[in-house]
Short mmCIF file of C-alpha atoms and ligand atoms in Angstrom, two decimals:
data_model
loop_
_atom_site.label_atom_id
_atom_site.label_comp_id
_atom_site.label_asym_id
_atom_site.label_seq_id
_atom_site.Cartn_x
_atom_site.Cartn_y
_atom_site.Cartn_z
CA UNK D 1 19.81 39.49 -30.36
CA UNK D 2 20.50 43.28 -31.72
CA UNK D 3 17.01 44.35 -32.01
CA UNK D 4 13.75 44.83 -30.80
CA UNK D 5 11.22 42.75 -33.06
CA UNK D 6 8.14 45.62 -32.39
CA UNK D 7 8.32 48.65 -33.47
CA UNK D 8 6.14 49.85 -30.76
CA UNK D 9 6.50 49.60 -26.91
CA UNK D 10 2.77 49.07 -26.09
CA UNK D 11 2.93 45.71 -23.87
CA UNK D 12 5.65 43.58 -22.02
CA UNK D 13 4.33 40.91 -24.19
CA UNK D 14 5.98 42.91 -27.36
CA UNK D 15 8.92 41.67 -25.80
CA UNK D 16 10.31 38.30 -25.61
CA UNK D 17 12.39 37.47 -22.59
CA UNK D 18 14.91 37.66 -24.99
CA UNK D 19 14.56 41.41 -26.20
CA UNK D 20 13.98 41.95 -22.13
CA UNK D 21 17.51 41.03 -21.33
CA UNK D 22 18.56 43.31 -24.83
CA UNK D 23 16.91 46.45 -22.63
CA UNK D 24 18.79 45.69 -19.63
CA UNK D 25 21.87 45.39 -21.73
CA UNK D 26 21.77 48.54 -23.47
CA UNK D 27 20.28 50.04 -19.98
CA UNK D 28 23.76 49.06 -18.14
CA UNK D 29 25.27 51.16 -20.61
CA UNK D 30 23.30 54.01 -20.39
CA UNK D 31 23.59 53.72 -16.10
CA UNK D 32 27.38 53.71 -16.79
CA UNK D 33 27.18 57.45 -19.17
CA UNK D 34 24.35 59.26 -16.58
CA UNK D 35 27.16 58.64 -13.88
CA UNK D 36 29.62 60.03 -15.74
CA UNK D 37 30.75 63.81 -15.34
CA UNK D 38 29.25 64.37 -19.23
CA UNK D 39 25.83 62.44 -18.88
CA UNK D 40 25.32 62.68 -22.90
CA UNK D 41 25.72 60.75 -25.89
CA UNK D 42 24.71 61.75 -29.51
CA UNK D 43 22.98 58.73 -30.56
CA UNK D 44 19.45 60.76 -30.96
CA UNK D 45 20.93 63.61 -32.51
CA UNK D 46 18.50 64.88 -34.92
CA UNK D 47 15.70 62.95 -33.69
CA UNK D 48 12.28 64.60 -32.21
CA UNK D 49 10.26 63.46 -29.61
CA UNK D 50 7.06 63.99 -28.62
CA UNK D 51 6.08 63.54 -24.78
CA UNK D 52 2.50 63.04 -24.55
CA UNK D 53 0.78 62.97 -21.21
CA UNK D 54 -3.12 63.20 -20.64
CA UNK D 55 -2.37 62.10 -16.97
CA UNK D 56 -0.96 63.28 -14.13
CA UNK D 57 2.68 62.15 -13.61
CA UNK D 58 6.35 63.30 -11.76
CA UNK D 59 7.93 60.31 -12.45
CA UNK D 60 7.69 59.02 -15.74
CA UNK D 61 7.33 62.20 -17.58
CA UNK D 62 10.33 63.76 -15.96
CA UNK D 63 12.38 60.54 -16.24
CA UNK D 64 11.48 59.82 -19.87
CA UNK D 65 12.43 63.68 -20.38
CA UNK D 66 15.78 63.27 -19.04
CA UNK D 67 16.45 60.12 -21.21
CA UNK D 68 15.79 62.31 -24.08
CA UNK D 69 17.99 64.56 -23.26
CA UNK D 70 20.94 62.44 -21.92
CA UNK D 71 20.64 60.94 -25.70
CA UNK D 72 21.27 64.15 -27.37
CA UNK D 73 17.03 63.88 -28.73
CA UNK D 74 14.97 67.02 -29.38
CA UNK D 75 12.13 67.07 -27.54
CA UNK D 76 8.65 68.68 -26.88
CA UNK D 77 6.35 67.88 -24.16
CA UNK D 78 2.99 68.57 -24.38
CA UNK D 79 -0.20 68.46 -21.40
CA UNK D 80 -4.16 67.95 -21.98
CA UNK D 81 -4.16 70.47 -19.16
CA UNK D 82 -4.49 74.00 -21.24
CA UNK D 83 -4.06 72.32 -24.49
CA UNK D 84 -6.79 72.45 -27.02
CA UNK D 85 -8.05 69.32 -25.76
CA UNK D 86 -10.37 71.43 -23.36
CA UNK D 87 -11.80 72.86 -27.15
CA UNK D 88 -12.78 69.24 -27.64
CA UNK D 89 -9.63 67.94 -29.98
CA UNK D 90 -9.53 64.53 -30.53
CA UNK D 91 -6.60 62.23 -29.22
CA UNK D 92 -6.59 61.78 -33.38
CA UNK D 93 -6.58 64.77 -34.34
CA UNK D 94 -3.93 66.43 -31.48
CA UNK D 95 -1.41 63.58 -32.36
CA UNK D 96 -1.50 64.24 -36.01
CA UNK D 97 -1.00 68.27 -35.59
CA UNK D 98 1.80 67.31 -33.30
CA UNK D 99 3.15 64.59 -35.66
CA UNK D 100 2.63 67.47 -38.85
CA UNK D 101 5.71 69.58 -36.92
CA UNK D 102 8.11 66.26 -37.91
CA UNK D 103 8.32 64.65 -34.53
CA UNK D 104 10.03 61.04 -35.06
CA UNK D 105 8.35 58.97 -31.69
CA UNK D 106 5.84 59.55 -29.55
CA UNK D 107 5.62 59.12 -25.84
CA UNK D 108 2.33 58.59 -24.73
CA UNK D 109 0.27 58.12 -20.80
CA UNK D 110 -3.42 58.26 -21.26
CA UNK D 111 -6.06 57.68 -18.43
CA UNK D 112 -7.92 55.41 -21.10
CA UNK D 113 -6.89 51.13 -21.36
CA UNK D 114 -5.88 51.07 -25.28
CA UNK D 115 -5.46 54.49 -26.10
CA UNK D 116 -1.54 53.48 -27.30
CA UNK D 117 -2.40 50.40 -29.21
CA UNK D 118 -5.22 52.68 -30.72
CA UNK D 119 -3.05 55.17 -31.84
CA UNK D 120 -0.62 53.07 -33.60
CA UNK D 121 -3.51 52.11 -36.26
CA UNK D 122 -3.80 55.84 -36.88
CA UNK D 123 0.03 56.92 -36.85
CA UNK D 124 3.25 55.69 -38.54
CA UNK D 125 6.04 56.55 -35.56
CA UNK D 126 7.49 54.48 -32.90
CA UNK D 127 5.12 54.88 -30.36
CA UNK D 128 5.72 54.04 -26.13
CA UNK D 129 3.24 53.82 -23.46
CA UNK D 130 4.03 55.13 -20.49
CA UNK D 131 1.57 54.08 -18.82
CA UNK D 132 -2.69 53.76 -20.35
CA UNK D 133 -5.26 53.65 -17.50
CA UNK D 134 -5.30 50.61 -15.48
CA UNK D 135 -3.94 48.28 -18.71
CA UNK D 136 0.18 48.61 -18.42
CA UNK D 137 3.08 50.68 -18.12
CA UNK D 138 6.05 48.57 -19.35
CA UNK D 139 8.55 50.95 -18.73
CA UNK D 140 7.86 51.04 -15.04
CA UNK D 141 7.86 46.87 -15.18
CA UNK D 142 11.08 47.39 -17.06
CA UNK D 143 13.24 49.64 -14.08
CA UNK D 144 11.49 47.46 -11.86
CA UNK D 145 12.80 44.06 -12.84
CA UNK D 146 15.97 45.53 -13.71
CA UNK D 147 16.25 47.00 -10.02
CA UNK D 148 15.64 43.27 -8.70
CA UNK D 149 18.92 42.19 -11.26
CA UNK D 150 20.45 44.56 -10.06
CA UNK D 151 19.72 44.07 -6.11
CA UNK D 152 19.92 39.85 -6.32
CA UNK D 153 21.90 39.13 -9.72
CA UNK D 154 19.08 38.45 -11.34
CA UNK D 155 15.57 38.46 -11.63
CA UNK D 156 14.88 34.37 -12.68
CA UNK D 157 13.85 32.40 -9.90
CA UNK D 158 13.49 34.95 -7.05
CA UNK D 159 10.03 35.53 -5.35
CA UNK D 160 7.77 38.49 -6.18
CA UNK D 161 5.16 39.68 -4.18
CA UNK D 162 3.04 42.76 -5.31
CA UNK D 163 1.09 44.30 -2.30
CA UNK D 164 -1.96 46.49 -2.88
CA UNK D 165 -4.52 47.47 -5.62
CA UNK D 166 -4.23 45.04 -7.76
CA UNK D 167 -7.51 45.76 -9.86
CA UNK D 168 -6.61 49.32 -10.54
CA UNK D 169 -2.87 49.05 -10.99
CA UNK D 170 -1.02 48.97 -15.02
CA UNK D 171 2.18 48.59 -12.56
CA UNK D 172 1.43 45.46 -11.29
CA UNK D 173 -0.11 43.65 -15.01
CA UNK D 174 3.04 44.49 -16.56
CA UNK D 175 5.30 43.53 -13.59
CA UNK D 176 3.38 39.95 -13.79
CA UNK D 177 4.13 39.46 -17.37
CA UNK D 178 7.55 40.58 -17.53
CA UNK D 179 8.73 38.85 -14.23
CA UNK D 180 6.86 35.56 -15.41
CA UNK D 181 9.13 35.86 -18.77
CA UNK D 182 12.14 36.43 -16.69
CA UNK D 183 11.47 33.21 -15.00
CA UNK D 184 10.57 34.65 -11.52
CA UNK D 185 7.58 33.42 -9.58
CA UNK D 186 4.89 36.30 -8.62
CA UNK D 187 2.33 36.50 -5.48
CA UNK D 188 -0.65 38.84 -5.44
CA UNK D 189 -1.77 40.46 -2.07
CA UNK D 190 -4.57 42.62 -1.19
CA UNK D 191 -8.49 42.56 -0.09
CA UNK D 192 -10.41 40.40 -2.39
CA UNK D 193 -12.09 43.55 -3.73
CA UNK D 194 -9.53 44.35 -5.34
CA UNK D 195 -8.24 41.77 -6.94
CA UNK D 196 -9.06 41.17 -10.91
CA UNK D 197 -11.05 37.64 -10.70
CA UNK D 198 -9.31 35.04 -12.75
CA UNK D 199 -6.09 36.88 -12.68
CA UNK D 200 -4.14 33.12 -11.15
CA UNK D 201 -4.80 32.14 -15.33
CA UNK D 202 -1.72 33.91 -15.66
CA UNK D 203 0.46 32.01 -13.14
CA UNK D 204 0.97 33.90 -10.20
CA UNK D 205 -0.14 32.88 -6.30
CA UNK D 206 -3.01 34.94 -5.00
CA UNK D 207 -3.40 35.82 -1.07
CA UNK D 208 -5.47 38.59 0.99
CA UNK D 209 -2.81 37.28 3.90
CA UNK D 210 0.14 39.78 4.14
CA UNK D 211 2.23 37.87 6.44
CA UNK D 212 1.73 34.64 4.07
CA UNK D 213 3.46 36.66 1.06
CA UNK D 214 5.61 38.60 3.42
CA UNK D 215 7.47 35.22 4.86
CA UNK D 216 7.01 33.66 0.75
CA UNK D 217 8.75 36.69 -1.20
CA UNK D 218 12.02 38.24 -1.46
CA UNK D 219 11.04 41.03 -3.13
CA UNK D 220 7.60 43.34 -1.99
CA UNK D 221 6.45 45.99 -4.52
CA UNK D 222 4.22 47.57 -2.65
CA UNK D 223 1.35 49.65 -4.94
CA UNK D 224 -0.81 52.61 -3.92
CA UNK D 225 -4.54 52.73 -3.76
CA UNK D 226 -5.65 54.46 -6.81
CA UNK D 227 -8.25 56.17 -5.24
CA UNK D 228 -9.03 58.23 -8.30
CA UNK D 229 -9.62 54.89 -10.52
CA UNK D 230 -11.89 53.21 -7.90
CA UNK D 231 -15.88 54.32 -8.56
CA UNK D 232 -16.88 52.64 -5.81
CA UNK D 233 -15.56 51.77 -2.21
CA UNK D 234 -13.82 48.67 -2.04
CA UNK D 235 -12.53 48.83 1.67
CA UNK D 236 -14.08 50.49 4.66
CA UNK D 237 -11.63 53.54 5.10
CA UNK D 238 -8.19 53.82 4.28
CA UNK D 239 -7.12 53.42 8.18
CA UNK D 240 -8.68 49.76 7.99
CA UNK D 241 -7.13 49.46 5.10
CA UNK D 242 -3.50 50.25 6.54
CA UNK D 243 -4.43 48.08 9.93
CA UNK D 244 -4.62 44.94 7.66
CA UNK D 245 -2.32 45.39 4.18
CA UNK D 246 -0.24 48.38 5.26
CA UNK D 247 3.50 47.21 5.09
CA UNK D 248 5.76 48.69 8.25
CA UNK D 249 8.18 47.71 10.32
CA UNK D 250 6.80 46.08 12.94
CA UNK D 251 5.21 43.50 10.84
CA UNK D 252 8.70 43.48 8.72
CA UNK D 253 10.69 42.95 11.85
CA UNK D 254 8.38 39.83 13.05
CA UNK D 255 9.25 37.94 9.38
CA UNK D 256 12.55 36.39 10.19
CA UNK D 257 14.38 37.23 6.70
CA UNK D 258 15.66 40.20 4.75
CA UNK D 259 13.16 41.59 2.17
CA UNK D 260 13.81 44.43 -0.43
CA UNK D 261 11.00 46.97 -0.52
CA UNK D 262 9.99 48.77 -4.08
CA UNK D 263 7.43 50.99 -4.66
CA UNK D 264 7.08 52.60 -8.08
CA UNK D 265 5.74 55.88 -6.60
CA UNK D 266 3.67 58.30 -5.56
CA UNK D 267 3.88 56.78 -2.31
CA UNK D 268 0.92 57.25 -0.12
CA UNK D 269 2.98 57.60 3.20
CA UNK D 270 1.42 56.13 6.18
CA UNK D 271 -1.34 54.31 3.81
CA UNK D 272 0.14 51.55 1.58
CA UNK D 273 3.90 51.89 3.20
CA UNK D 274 5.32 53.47 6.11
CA UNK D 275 7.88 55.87 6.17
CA UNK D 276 10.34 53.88 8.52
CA UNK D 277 10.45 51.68 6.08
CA UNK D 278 10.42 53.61 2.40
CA UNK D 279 13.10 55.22 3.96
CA UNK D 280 14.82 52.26 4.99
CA UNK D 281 18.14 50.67 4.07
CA UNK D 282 15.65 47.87 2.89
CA UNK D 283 14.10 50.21 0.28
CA UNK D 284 15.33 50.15 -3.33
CA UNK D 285 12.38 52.89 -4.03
CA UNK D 286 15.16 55.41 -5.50
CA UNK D 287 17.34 53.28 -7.40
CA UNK D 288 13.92 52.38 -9.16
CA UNK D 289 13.63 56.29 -10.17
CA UNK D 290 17.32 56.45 -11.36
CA UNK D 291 17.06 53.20 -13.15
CA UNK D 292 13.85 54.47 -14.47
CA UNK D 293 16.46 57.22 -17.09
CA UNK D 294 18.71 54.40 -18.01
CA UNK D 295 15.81 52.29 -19.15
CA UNK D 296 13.80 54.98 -21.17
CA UNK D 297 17.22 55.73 -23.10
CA UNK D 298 17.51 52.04 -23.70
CA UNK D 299 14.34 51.66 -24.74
CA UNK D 300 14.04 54.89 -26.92
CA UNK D 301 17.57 53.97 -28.56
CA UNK D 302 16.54 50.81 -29.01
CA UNK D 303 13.17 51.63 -31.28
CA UNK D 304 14.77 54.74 -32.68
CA UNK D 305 17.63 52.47 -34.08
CA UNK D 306 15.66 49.84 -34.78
CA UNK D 307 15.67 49.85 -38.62
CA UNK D 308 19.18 50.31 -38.82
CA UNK D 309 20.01 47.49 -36.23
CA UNK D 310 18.53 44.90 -38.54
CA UNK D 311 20.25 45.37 -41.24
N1 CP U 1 5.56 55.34 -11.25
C1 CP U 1 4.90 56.28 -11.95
O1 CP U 1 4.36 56.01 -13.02
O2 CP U 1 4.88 57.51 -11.36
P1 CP U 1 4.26 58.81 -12.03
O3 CP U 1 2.77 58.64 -12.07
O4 CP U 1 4.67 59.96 -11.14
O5 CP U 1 4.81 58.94 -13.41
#
């Protein structure tokens, strides 16, 4: 396998398990050249990309930034916040005046499920999601399973537990689908509220219990309460919240075994996840954010290059 099959990066399920393991290939590379004295390589050289974000974000938008950069790209970044889009633009409209200065891909987070797969019916560039309202963020899914390689030797077989706000969270949909291609087995924890009904059709364990999934898993990912998705309450308050799905260390320390922590960030400290813990020797939390660069440059290079690749 040389190449990715899509030519977008919408969904984990444009991947095959296959074209997965291709990312994390090309993403060992990449890890190898950012911790190298001379973090660059040419292979985007003449290439322009386009970072969209509608949303809010440290993270991703800095991280898919500096995997532009470490690949030699040109880039522009662009915010709704004091763009025209306060005039009233359309997503349509701002895309194609941005696409009309010859950018080559387009990097797009949008508070709106679908706004990526809408766009590629209206433009003709590699497009990647990173990240469309509560729908998916495969790049995040991405670092994240290739922390757990990284961490365990590999991702197949190991046990998965994601810890939070499950109804609200892009994180943990595309987590689910590319563990589950990976071959690892996935638990969902949090109040009932706030879990998506049906979601077990797609083959994971469901429990409001945190101990139950803490003594199951290897692996926690523990999500934050998206307060700014939820229209309604779905909890009491966020201190009963904490009292029964916070993770910390006391109720770490009664589970006999060694767990590793993630958390894809923002943290809410003291909410979702202590800080004796985040900032434990148990947390992988900021490997996640450095893997994060290696696996935007592996994913960039591998759509940029795509054409070329297959022949
Ligand atoms: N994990 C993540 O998507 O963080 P940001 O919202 O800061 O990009």
């Amino acid at each position: 396998m040389k190449a990715l099959s899509h030519p977008n990066l919408i969904s984990i399920r444009d991947l095959s398990a296959q074209e997965i393991e291709l990312v994390f290939f090309t993403a060992d590379h990449f890890k190898e050249v950012i911790n190298r004295p001379i973090k660059k390589v040419p292979s985007l050289r003449d290439t322009t990309i386009a970072n969209l974000f509608f949303e809010s974000s440290t993270r991703t938008r800095l991280s898919f930034e500096l995997a532009e950069k470490r690949l030699s790209a040109d880039v522009v970044n662009f915010s709704a916040s004091g763009s025209s889009v306060s005039k009233g633009e359309t997503l349509i409209d701002t895309v194609r005046n941005i696409l009309a200065m010859k950018v080559d891909m387009v990097v797009m987070r949008h508070p709106d499920a679908g706004a990526c797969q809408f766009l590629t019916r209206h433009i003709d560039c590699p497009i990647v999601n990173a990240g469309d309202g509560a729908h998916e963020h495969p790049t995040q899914a991405l670092l994240d399973a290739f922390s757990i390689r990284e961490k365990m030797g590999s991702v197949q077989g190991k046990r998965v537990a994601i810890f939070g706000d499950i109804l609200h969270s892009r994180v943990a949909l595309s987590n689910i689908f590319c563990l589950k291609a990976l071959g690892a087995e996935v638990m969902l924890c949090g109040p009932a509220t706030l879990m998506p009904r049906g979601i077990e059709e797609l083959g994971v364990g469901v429990t409001n219990k945190v101990r139950e999934a803490l003594e199951w898993c290897d692996v926690a990912n523990v999500l934050r309460i998206q307060l700014e998705r939820q229209q309604t309450r779905y909890f009491p308050s966020l201190r009963e919240y904490t009292r029964e799905f916070g993770i910390n260390r006391k109720v770490l320390d009664e589970i006999k075994k060694e767990i590793v922590i993630m958390h894809p960030g923002p943290i809410n400290r003291g909410v979702e996840l202590s800080s004796d813990v985040a900032d434990s020797g148990r947390s992988i939390i900021l490997q996640q954010v450095e893997n994060g660069v290696a696996i935007r440059m592996a994913v960039l290079y591998l759509l940029a290059t795509r054409p070329q690749l297959i022949e």
